[in-house]
Amino acid sequence: MTARSYEVRTYGCQMNVHDSERLSGLLEDAGYVRAPKGELADVVVFNTCAVRENADNKLYGNLGHLAPAKAERPGMQIAVGGCLAQKDRDTIVRKAPWVDVVFGTHNVGSLPVLLERARIEQEAQVEILESLDVFPSTLPTRRESAYAAWVAISVGCNNTCTFCIVPALRGKEKDRRPGDVLAEIETLVGEGVIEVTLLGQNVNAYGSDMGDREAFSKLLRSCGRIQGLERVRFTSPHPRDFTDDVIAAMAETPNVMHQLHMPLQSGSDAMLRAMRRSYRQDRYLGIIERVRAAMPDAAISTDIIVGFPGETDEDFEQTLHTVREARFAAAFTFQYSKRPGTPAATMDGQVPKEVVTERYQRLLALQEEISWAENRAQVGRTLEVLVAEGEGRKDHDTARLSGRAPDNRLVHFERPAEGVRPGDMVSVEITYAAPHHLLAEKPTLAIRRTPAGDAWERRNAAPAAKAGVLLGMPQIGAPAVEAAPTAVACCD
């Protein structure tokens, strides 16, 4: 009997991307196979996001496009999970009765059983839990990368930011035990992974569930003792919980990268109060100052919302001032739009669209100027670059390869005569800088083949089609884009 094929379509933050790796692992563990690229799968799974104002319209539009194909293809199934499923519940089946399964953020592991139950009973299965069923990291996983991996250290969020609905959908923060996290990382390293990103909706609040305020810095230092683990990153921290012991751990642990993505959201104290953010401009800039004192080479990126309800010209000027002072390597800037179900959606003082757009363009221009200047400071430096897969969209046309520097800047480099693989390391001299990438036009100085490159080679001995991921983790050096304020880490 031919195995049934599947496709996972992912929307939203990196937590959703990681959840989709779990969904793929669950389905393959249940005997499904990934559908070849370009072919319609027997089972299509939508892993949804609820932070955009039009998230539901996008979902129902995509479901509508699949309805005719499903009607003509007996046995085809459609499942909807993620934050929008948690939020809308029975509404999805009412609006799209051809959907077979609806599951929430707390019961990802139920998908194979729900699909089978829907097939046998010939009716839609809706299962939404109000609290976590099984910690996602205990589930089978089909990793998208052979050389880099997400590792969830917590789920949920205890913050109450007025623009964000995710804590209501993901629940209160729950932390994994440090031993479980480290065991997963050691297993990944044994499989060839050399870079991990510690993941949480408020990653540096790790330990609050265990009563240990220094648990996160201790975890970073423990990662430094794992042999074969070359790069450790984390996303996204909250300024409220960013303490000096974390800065010290970053500076003193050799494999923890000097890269920090720390959401600002606004430089105005008045707006931060309205957003229910528990820090002010001076505290935020103080953190930046201490990070740079400990790590002068640190690359810092952020998120900023433009046009939050009640934002005045003076409030916006305070944001521009903060950007000038912080000198971010990159900023992911967002035009505010209402999120149904959030307190901000009903606030007075909604800013006219044309005003928001004008401010957004001014912020974009300022950050572009700063990003370019910060990147020009890299010219002449020799960097060790982790060769990546799919980072350089023009690599084929330019005969170049691409990868990430230790501070996560995107580097394009000349293809060396000696073959290199994604996961290998190359040393290159930076010769040119653009606002969103660096270029190394001279011959490669050194090549270091790694277990990660070996793992990539083994995986690609029999290539498999990849699941569609529409939005993943933002990278330092990537252009500022208009997106959801919480697209970086759901709640940060």
Tab-separated table of N, CA, C and O in Angstrom, residues 177-284:
chain	number	residue	atom	x	y	z
A	177	ARG	N	12.955	21.421	32.128
A	177	ARG	CA	14.064	21.238	33.057
A	177	ARG	C	15.382	21.401	32.303
A	177	ARG	O	15.504	20.952	31.150
A	178	PRO	N	16.382	22.042	32.903
A	178	PRO	CA	17.659	22.242	32.216
A	178	PRO	C	18.265	20.949	31.693
A	178	PRO	O	18.821	20.915	30.582
A	179	GLY	N	18.160	19.880	32.464
A	179	GLY	CA	18.723	18.606	32.027
A	179	GLY	C	18.097	18.103	30.746
A	179	GLY	O	18.787	17.523	29.880
A	180	ASP	N	16.774	18.317	30.589
A	180	ASP	CA	16.093	17.888	29.367
A	180	ASP	C	16.554	18.714	28.172
A	180	ASP	O	16.741	18.185	27.072
A	181	VAL	N	16.719	20.028	28.393
A	181	VAL	CA	17.186	20.898	27.311
A	181	VAL	C	18.581	20.483	26.866
A	181	VAL	O	18.858	20.310	25.659
A	182	LEU	N	19.480	20.304	27.813
A	182	LEU	CA	20.854	19.956	27.493
A	182	LEU	C	20.949	18.575	26.851
A	182	LEU	O	21.761	18.359	25.937
A	183	ALA	N	20.098	17.649	27.282
A	183	ALA	CA	20.096	16.316	26.671
A	183	ALA	C	19.670	16.395	25.209
A	183	ALA	O	20.247	15.702	24.349
A	184	GLU	N	18.679	17.237	24.910
A	184	GLU	CA	18.261	17.392	23.519
A	184	GLU	C	19.389	17.997	22.683
A	184	GLU	O	19.654	17.548	21.557
A	185	ILE	N	20.077	18.998	23.233
A	185	ILE	CA	21.167	19.621	22.492
A	185	ILE	C	22.288	18.614	22.240
A	185	ILE	O	22.838	18.536	21.136
A	186	GLU	N	22.630	17.822	23.247
A	186	GLU	CA	23.686	16.822	23.078
A	186	GLU	C	23.316	15.801	22.017
A	186	GLU	O	24.157	15.375	21.212
A	187	THR	N	22.040	15.416	21.972
A	187	THR	CA	21.583	14.495	20.930
A	187	THR	C	21.724	15.123	19.558
A	187	THR	O	22.191	14.478	18.606
A	188	LEU	N	21.327	16.390	19.430
A	188	LEU	CA	21.445	17.092	18.156
A	188	LEU	C	22.900	17.187	17.713
A	188	LEU	O	23.217	16.961	16.530
A	189	VAL	N	23.794	17.511	18.632
A	189	VAL	CA	25.219	17.598	18.293
A	189	VAL	C	25.730	16.235	17.828
A	189	VAL	O	26.513	16.144	16.877
A	190	GLY	N	25.264	15.176	18.470
A	190	GLY	CA	25.642	13.834	18.046
A	190	GLY	C	25.188	13.511	16.635
A	190	GLY	O	25.794	12.672	15.947
A	191	GLU	N	24.117	14.185	16.180
A	191	GLU	CA	23.608	13.973	14.821
A	191	GLU	C	24.270	14.899	13.806
A	191	GLU	O	23.965	14.832	12.613
A	192	GLY	N	25.150	15.806	14.282
A	192	GLY	CA	25.866	16.684	13.364
A	192	GLY	C	25.553	18.157	13.491
A	192	GLY	O	26.222	18.991	12.871
A	193	VAL	N	24.547	18.528	14.276
A	193	VAL	CA	24.193	19.941	14.436
A	193	VAL	C	25.320	20.672	15.158
A	193	VAL	O	25.860	20.176	16.156
A	194	ILE	N	25.704	21.861	14.668
A	194	ILE	CA	26.745	22.644	15.343
A	194	ILE	C	26.238	24.008	15.802
A	194	ILE	O	26.959	24.734	16.478
A	195	GLU	N	24.996	24.364	15.463
A	195	GLU	CA	24.420	25.625	15.923
A	195	GLU	C	23.024	25.372	16.452
A	195	GLU	O	22.220	24.706	15.790
A	196	VAL	N	22.729	25.900	17.641
A	196	VAL	CA	21.373	25.814	18.176
A	196	VAL	C	20.883	27.211	18.541
A	196	VAL	O	21.677	28.088	18.911
A	197	THR	N	19.587	27.408	18.411
A	197	THR	CA	18.936	28.630	18.865
A	197	THR	C	17.944	28.259	19.957
A	197	THR	O	17.000	27.507	19.712
A	198	LEU	N	18.199	28.746	21.160
A	198	LEU	CA	17.287	28.511	22.281
A	198	LEU	C	16.049	29.367	22.077
A	198	LEU	O	16.145	30.566	21.814
A	199	LEU	N	14.895	28.756	22.217
A	199	LEU	CA	13.653	29.379	21.778
A	199	LEU	C	12.640	29.453	22.909
A	199	LEU	O	12.400	28.491	23.632
A	200	GLY	N	12.054	30.635	23.064
A	200	GLY	CA	10.965	30.816	24.014
A	200	GLY	C	10.224	32.083	23.662
A	200	GLY	O	10.802	33.002	23.067
A	201	GLN	N	8.957	32.156	24.019
A	201	GLN	CA	8.221	33.378	23.728
A	201	GLN	C	8.770	34.558	24.520
A	201	GLN	O	8.705	35.695	24.084
A	202	ASN	N	9.337	34.291	25.666
A	202	ASN	CA	10.086	35.283	26.441
A	202	ASN	C	11.278	34.531	27.007
A	202	ASN	O	11.292	34.135	28.159
A	203	VAL	N	12.281	34.350	26.166
A	203	VAL	CA	13.297	33.319	26.407
A	203	VAL	C	14.102	33.568	27.671
A	203	VAL	O	14.468	32.622	28.378
A	204	ASN	N	14.385	34.832	27.997
A	204	ASN	CA	15.227	35.073	29.162
A	204	ASN	C	14.431	35.152	30.466
A	204	ASN	O	15.007	35.390	31.536
A	205	ALA	N	13.123	34.942	30.407
A	205	ALA	CA	12.334	34.742	31.626
A	205	ALA	C	12.436	33.294	32.096
A	205	ALA	O	11.855	32.919	33.117
A	206	TYR	N	13.183	32.478	31.331
A	206	TYR	CA	13.380	31.073	31.684
A	206	TYR	C	13.831	30.970	33.140
A	206	TYR	O	14.743	31.672	33.583
A	207	GLY	N	13.179	30.104	33.866
A	207	GLY	CA	13.469	29.928	35.282
A	207	GLY	C	12.372	30.435	36.188
A	207	GLY	O	12.295	30.032	37.352
A	208	SER	N	11.506	31.318	35.657
A	208	SER	CA	10.425	31.852	36.496
A	208	SER	C	9.471	30.749	36.933
A	208	SER	O	8.902	30.813	38.028
A	209	ASP	N	9.336	29.728	36.095
A	209	ASP	CA	8.467	28.597	36.416
A	209	ASP	C	9.108	27.674	37.448
A	209	ASP	O	8.438	26.869	38.073
A	210	MET	N	10.448	27.839	37.626
A	210	MET	CA	11.190	26.965	38.544
A	210	MET	C	11.686	27.725	39.776
A	210	MET	O	12.315	27.145	40.656
A	211	GLY	N	11.450	29.044	39.809
A	211	GLY	CA	11.888	29.834	40.944
A	211	GLY	C	13.374	30.127	40.965
A	211	GLY	O	13.959	30.327	42.037
A	212	ASP	N	14.006	30.174	39.789
A	212	ASP	CA	15.438	30.449	39.703
A	212	ASP	C	15.659	31.584	38.707
A	212	ASP	O	15.597	31.391	37.499
A	213	ARG	N	15.952	32.780	39.212
A	213	ARG	CA	16.089	33.950	38.349
A	213	ARG	C	17.361	33.906	37.506
A	213	ARG	O	17.474	34.665	36.535
A	214	GLU	N	18.323	33.069	37.839
A	214	GLU	CA	19.550	32.983	37.063
A	214	GLU	C	19.596	31.723	36.205
A	214	GLU	O	20.646	31.357	35.676
A	215	ALA	N	18.450	31.065	36.038
A	215	ALA	CA	18.429	29.795	35.301
A	215	ALA	C	18.882	29.971	33.858
A	215	ALA	O	19.548	29.087	33.293
A	216	PHE	N	18.532	31.121	33.240
A	216	PHE	CA	18.876	31.289	31.832
A	216	PHE	C	20.383	31.468	31.649
A	216	PHE	O	20.980	30.847	30.762
A	217	SER	N	21.002	32.281	32.477
A	217	SER	CA	22.453	32.456	32.346
A	217	SER	C	23.179	31.145	32.655
A	217	SER	O	24.188	30.817	32.012
A	218	LYS	N	22.677	30.384	33.618
A	218	LYS	CA	23.273	29.079	33.918
A	218	LYS	C	23.152	28.133	32.723
A	218	LYS	O	24.078	27.370	32.420
A	219	LEU	N	21.998	28.196	32.027
A	219	LEU	CA	21.799	27.349	30.859
A	219	LEU	C	22.779	27.724	29.752
A	219	LEU	O	23.356	26.842	29.088
A	220	LEU	N	22.974	29.024	29.531
A	220	LEU	CA	23.948	29.451	28.519
A	220	LEU	C	25.339	28.911	28.852
A	220	LEU	O	26.051	28.406	27.964
A	221	ARG	N	25.746	29.019	30.096
A	221	ARG	CA	27.073	28.533	30.481
A	221	ARG	C	27.163	27.013	30.323
A	221	ARG	O	28.210	26.485	29.923
A	222	SER	N	26.082	26.309	30.605
A	222	SER	CA	26.082	24.846	30.425
A	222	SER	C	26.229	24.473	28.955
A	222	SER	O	26.892	23.486	28.614
A	223	CYS	N	25.617	25.261	28.076
A	223	CYS	CA	25.778	25.014	26.635
A	223	CYS	C	27.241	25.135	26.224
A	223	CYS	O	27.696	24.461	25.301
A	224	GLY	N	27.979	25.996	26.914
A	224	GLY	CA	29.390	26.180	26.602
A	224	GLY	C	30.233	24.962	26.915
A	224	GLY	O	31.375	24.862	26.437
A	225	ARG	N	29.696	24.033	27.684
A	225	ARG	CA	30.463	22.831	28.037
A	225	ARG	C	30.136	21.637	27.149
A	225	ARG	O	30.646	20.542	27.365
A	226	ILE	N	29.280	21.834	26.141
A	226	ILE	CA	28.912	20.733	25.240
A	226	ILE	C	29.922	20.662	24.105
A	226	ILE	O	30.017	21.573	23.272
A	227	GLN	N	30.691	19.594	24.060
A	227	GLN	CA	31.710	19.418	23.037
A	227	GLN	C	31.058	19.298	21.653
A	227	GLN	O	30.090	18.559	21.478
A	228	GLY	N	31.608	20.031	20.689
A	228	GLY	CA	31.091	19.963	19.327
A	228	GLY	C	30.037	20.999	19.018
A	228	GLY	O	29.679	21.184	17.852
A	229	LEU	N	29.505	21.681	20.030
A	229	LEU	CA	28.512	22.737	19.811
A	229	LEU	C	29.271	24.051	19.593
A	229	LEU	O	29.907	24.565	20.515
A	230	GLU	N	29.196	24.590	18.379
A	230	GLU	CA	30.035	25.733	18.025
A	230	GLU	C	29.334	27.078	18.173
A	230	GLU	O	29.989	28.091	18.411
A	231	ARG	N	28.022	27.111	18.000
A	231	ARG	CA	27.320	28.387	18.063
A	231	ARG	C	26.007	28.236	18.814
A	231	ARG	O	25.212	27.339	18.520
A	232	VAL	N	25.794	29.143	19.769
A	232	VAL	CA	24.551	29.173	20.541
A	232	VAL	C	23.940	30.558	20.390
A	232	VAL	O	24.615	31.575	20.579
A	233	ARG	N	22.668	30.602	20.032
A	233	ARG	CA	21.915	31.851	19.930
A	233	ARG	C	20.637	31.692	20.756
A	233	ARG	O	20.287	30.580	21.177
A	234	PHE	N	19.903	32.774	20.942
A	234	PHE	CA	18.608	32.680	21.624
A	234	PHE	C	17.705	33.805	21.140
A	234	PHE	O	18.167	34.864	20.723
A	235	THR	N	16.405	33.549	21.201
A	235	THR	CA	15.431	34.549	20.787
A	235	THR	C	14.066	34.198	21.383
A	235	THR	O	13.752	33.015	21.541
A	236	SER	N	13.282	35.231	21.727
A	236	SER	CA	13.637	36.618	21.843
A	236	SER	C	13.560	37.002	23.306
A	236	SER	O	12.619	36.635	23.992
A	237	PRO	N	14.518	37.769	23.813
A	237	PRO	CA	14.463	38.192	25.208
A	237	PRO	C	13.576	39.412	25.397
A	237	PRO	O	13.277	40.128	24.441
A	238	HIS	N	13.163	39.630	26.614
A	238	HIS	CA	12.386	40.811	26.986
A	238	HIS	C	13.284	41.715	27.818
A	238	HIS	O	13.972	41.241	28.732
A	239	PRO	N	13.326	43.020	27.539
A	239	PRO	CA	14.189	43.914	28.317
A	239	PRO	C	13.954	43.842	29.825
A	239	PRO	O	14.889	43.993	30.615
A	240	ARG	N	12.716	43.577	30.235
A	240	ARG	CA	12.420	43.496	31.666
A	240	ARG	C	13.266	42.455	32.361
A	240	ARG	O	13.684	42.621	33.512
A	241	ASP	N	13.521	41.332	31.689
A	241	ASP	CA	14.201	40.199	32.296
A	241	ASP	C	15.670	40.100	31.898
A	241	ASP	O	16.317	39.098	32.204
A	242	PHE	N	16.174	41.133	31.199
A	242	PHE	CA	17.553	41.046	30.710
A	242	PHE	C	18.493	41.552	31.793
A	242	PHE	O	18.649	42.752	31.997
A	243	THR	N	19.135	40.628	32.484
A	243	THR	CA	19.926	40.954	33.674
A	243	THR	C	21.424	40.831	33.392
A	243	THR	O	21.847	40.244	32.391
A	244	ASP	N	22.213	41.389	34.297
A	244	ASP	CA	23.659	41.425	34.094
A	244	ASP	C	24.288	40.038	34.077
A	244	ASP	O	25.329	39.840	33.441
A	245	ASP	N	23.701	39.066	34.768
A	245	ASP	CA	24.273	37.718	34.744
A	245	ASP	C	24.147	37.102	33.341
A	245	ASP	O	25.007	36.309	32.937
A	246	VAL	N	23.118	37.500	32.571
A	246	VAL	CA	22.993	37.016	31.195
A	246	VAL	C	24.069	37.662	30.319
A	246	VAL	O	24.690	36.990	29.476
A	247	ILE	N	24.304	38.952	30.505
A	247	ILE	CA	25.357	39.632	29.745
A	247	ILE	C	26.707	38.972	30.026
A	247	ILE	O	27.494	38.706	29.108
A	248	ALA	N	26.983	38.690	31.290
A	248	ALA	CA	28.250	38.042	31.648
A	248	ALA	C	28.367	36.660	31.015
A	248	ALA	O	29.432	36.281	30.505
A	249	ALA	N	27.280	35.900	31.028
A	249	ALA	CA	27.311	34.563	30.425
A	249	ALA	C	27.572	34.647	28.932
A	249	ALA	O	28.328	33.839	28.368
A	250	MET	N	26.945	35.618	28.261
A	250	MET	CA	27.192	35.791	26.830
A	250	MET	C	28.657	36.136	26.557
A	250	MET	O	29.274	35.611	25.628
A	251	ALA	N	29.213	37.028	27.361
A	251	ALA	CA	30.575	37.501	27.137
A	251	ALA	C	31.619	36.439	27.479
A	251	ALA	O	32.687	36.399	26.849
A	252	GLU	N	31.312	35.582	28.445
A	252	GLU	CA	32.319	34.653	28.969
A	252	GLU	C	32.190	33.230	28.433
A	252	GLU	O	33.060	32.399	28.721
A	253	THR	N	31.143	32.928	27.689
A	253	THR	CA	30.946	31.576	27.154
A	253	THR	C	31.310	31.588	25.678
A	253	THR	O	30.599	32.198	24.864
A	254	PRO	N	32.415	30.945	25.282
A	254	PRO	CA	32.941	31.112	23.923
A	254	PRO	C	31.974	30.767	22.804
A	254	PRO	O	32.012	31.401	21.742
A	255	ASN	N	31.102	29.782	23.000
A	255	ASN	CA	30.231	29.408	21.880
A	255	ASN	C	28.891	30.145	21.884
A	255	ASN	O	28.045	29.896	21.020
A	256	VAL	N	28.666	31.054	22.834
A	256	VAL	CA	27.474	31.907	22.796
A	256	VAL	C	27.802	33.126	21.951
A	256	VAL	O	28.731	33.883	22.253
A	257	MET	N	27.060	33.309	20.866
A	257	MET	CA	27.386	34.335	19.888
A	257	MET	C	27.070	35.736	20.422
A	257	MET	O	26.117	35.929	21.183
A	258	HIS	N	27.880	36.689	19.994
A	258	HIS	CA	27.691	38.087	20.388
A	258	HIS	C	26.651	38.726	19.477
A	258	HIS	O	26.926	39.638	18.700
A	259	GLN	N	25.461	38.217	19.596
A	259	GLN	CA	24.325	38.673	18.794
A	259	GLN	C	23.103	38.714	19.696
A	259	GLN	O	22.863	37.789	20.478
A	260	LEU	N	22.346	39.783	19.598
A	260	LEU	CA	21.191	39.952	20.475
A	260	LEU	C	20.037	40.562	19.692
A	260	LEU	O	20.193	41.610	19.073
A	261	HIS	N	18.907	39.880	19.696
A	261	HIS	CA	17.678	40.454	19.140
A	261	HIS	C	16.766	40.791	20.315
A	261	HIS	O	16.218	39.900	20.960
A	262	MET	N	16.637	42.096	20.626
A	262	MET	CA	15.876	42.515	21.799
A	262	MET	C	14.832	43.555	21.398
A	262	MET	O	15.149	44.698	21.071
A	263	PRO	N	13.556	43.173	21.377
A	263	PRO	CA	12.496	44.078	20.930
A	263	PRO	C	12.426	45.358	21.762
A	263	PRO	O	12.439	45.323	22.989
A	264	LEU	N	12.352	46.485	21.069
A	264	LEU	CA	12.145	47.792	21.680
A	264	LEU	C	10.663	48.153	21.678
A	264	LEU	O	10.115	48.597	22.677
A	265	GLN	N	10.023	47.999	20.537
A	265	GLN	CA	8.611	48.319	20.259
A	265	GLN	C	8.361	49.819	20.176
A	265	GLN	O	7.728	50.279	19.245
A	266	SER	N	8.860	50.615	21.118
A	266	SER	CA	8.748	52.077	21.026
A	266	SER	C	9.823	52.703	21.902
A	266	SER	O	10.220	52.121	22.919
A	267	GLY	N	10.286	53.897	21.487
A	267	GLY	CA	11.223	54.632	22.311
A	267	GLY	C	10.548	55.622	23.238
A	267	GLY	O	11.214	56.289	24.034
A	268	SER	N	9.229	55.725	23.157
A	268	SER	CA	8.464	56.670	23.975
A	268	SER	C	7.998	56.004	25.263
A	268	SER	O	7.337	54.953	25.229
A	269	ASP	N	8.305	56.617	26.395
A	269	ASP	CA	7.843	56.065	27.672
A	269	ASP	C	6.320	56.006	27.747
A	269	ASP	O	5.741	55.065	28.301
A	270	ALA	N	5.657	57.013	27.168
A	270	ALA	CA	4.196	57.019	27.184
A	270	ALA	C	3.631	55.847	26.399
A	270	ALA	O	2.670	55.189	26.822
A	271	MET	N	4.227	55.576	25.235
A	271	MET	CA	3.766	54.446	24.424
A	271	MET	C	4.091	53.115	25.104
A	271	MET	O	3.289	52.168	25.057
A	272	LEU	N	5.253	53.024	25.730
A	272	LEU	CA	5.600	51.790	26.432
A	272	LEU	C	4.616	51.506	27.563
A	272	LEU	O	4.238	50.352	27.791
A	273	ARG	N	4.174	52.568	28.253
A	273	ARG	CA	3.142	52.372	29.277
A	273	ARG	C	1.842	51.880	28.645
A	273	ARG	O	1.187	50.965	29.163
A	274	ALA	N	1.441	52.507	27.519
A	274	ALA	CA	0.198	52.106	26.850
A	274	ALA	C	0.288	50.679	26.310
A	274	ALA	O	-0.717	49.956	26.269
A	275	MET	N	1.484	50.272	25.904
A	275	MET	CA	1.695	48.904	25.425
A	275	MET	C	1.794	47.902	26.569
A	275	MET	O	1.823	46.703	26.343
A	276	ARG	N	1.873	48.421	27.794
A	276	ARG	CA	2.081	47.618	28.996
A	276	ARG	C	3.421	46.884	28.932
A	276	ARG	O	3.539	45.702	29.269
A	277	ARG	N	4.430	47.632	28.496
A	277	ARG	CA	5.810	47.143	28.519
A	277	ARG	C	6.456	47.656	29.807
A	277	ARG	O	6.347	48.836	30.136
A	278	SER	N	7.150	46.797	30.518
A	278	SER	CA	7.562	47.121	31.886
A	278	SER	C	8.960	47.726	31.968
A	278	SER	O	9.634	47.592	32.978
A	279	TYR	N	9.410	48.438	30.942
A	279	TYR	CA	10.689	49.137	30.959
A	279	TYR	C	10.465	50.487	30.302
A	279	TYR	O	9.414	50.747	29.715
A	280	ARG	N	11.461	51.349	30.404
A	280	ARG	CA	11.383	52.661	29.772
A	280	ARG	C	12.643	52.877	28.932
A	280	ARG	O	13.576	52.083	28.983
A	281	GLN	N	12.664	53.965	28.170
A	281	GLN	CA	13.753	54.193	27.236
A	281	GLN	C	15.123	54.129	27.917
A	281	GLN	O	16.055	53.501	27.398
A	282	ASP	N	15.249	54.754	29.092
A	282	ASP	CA	16.564	54.800	29.731
A	282	ASP	C	17.028	53.415	30.146
A	282	ASP	O	18.219	53.086	30.035
A	283	ARG	N	16.115	52.562	30.621
A	283	ARG	CA	16.513	51.190	30.976
A	283	ARG	C	16.935	50.422	29.737
A	283	ARG	O	17.936	49.699	29.761
A	284	TYR	N	16.195	50.572	28.651
A	284	TYR	CA	16.540	49.852	27.424
A	284	TYR	C	17.935	50.256	26.943
A	284	TYR	O	18.783	49.402	26.651
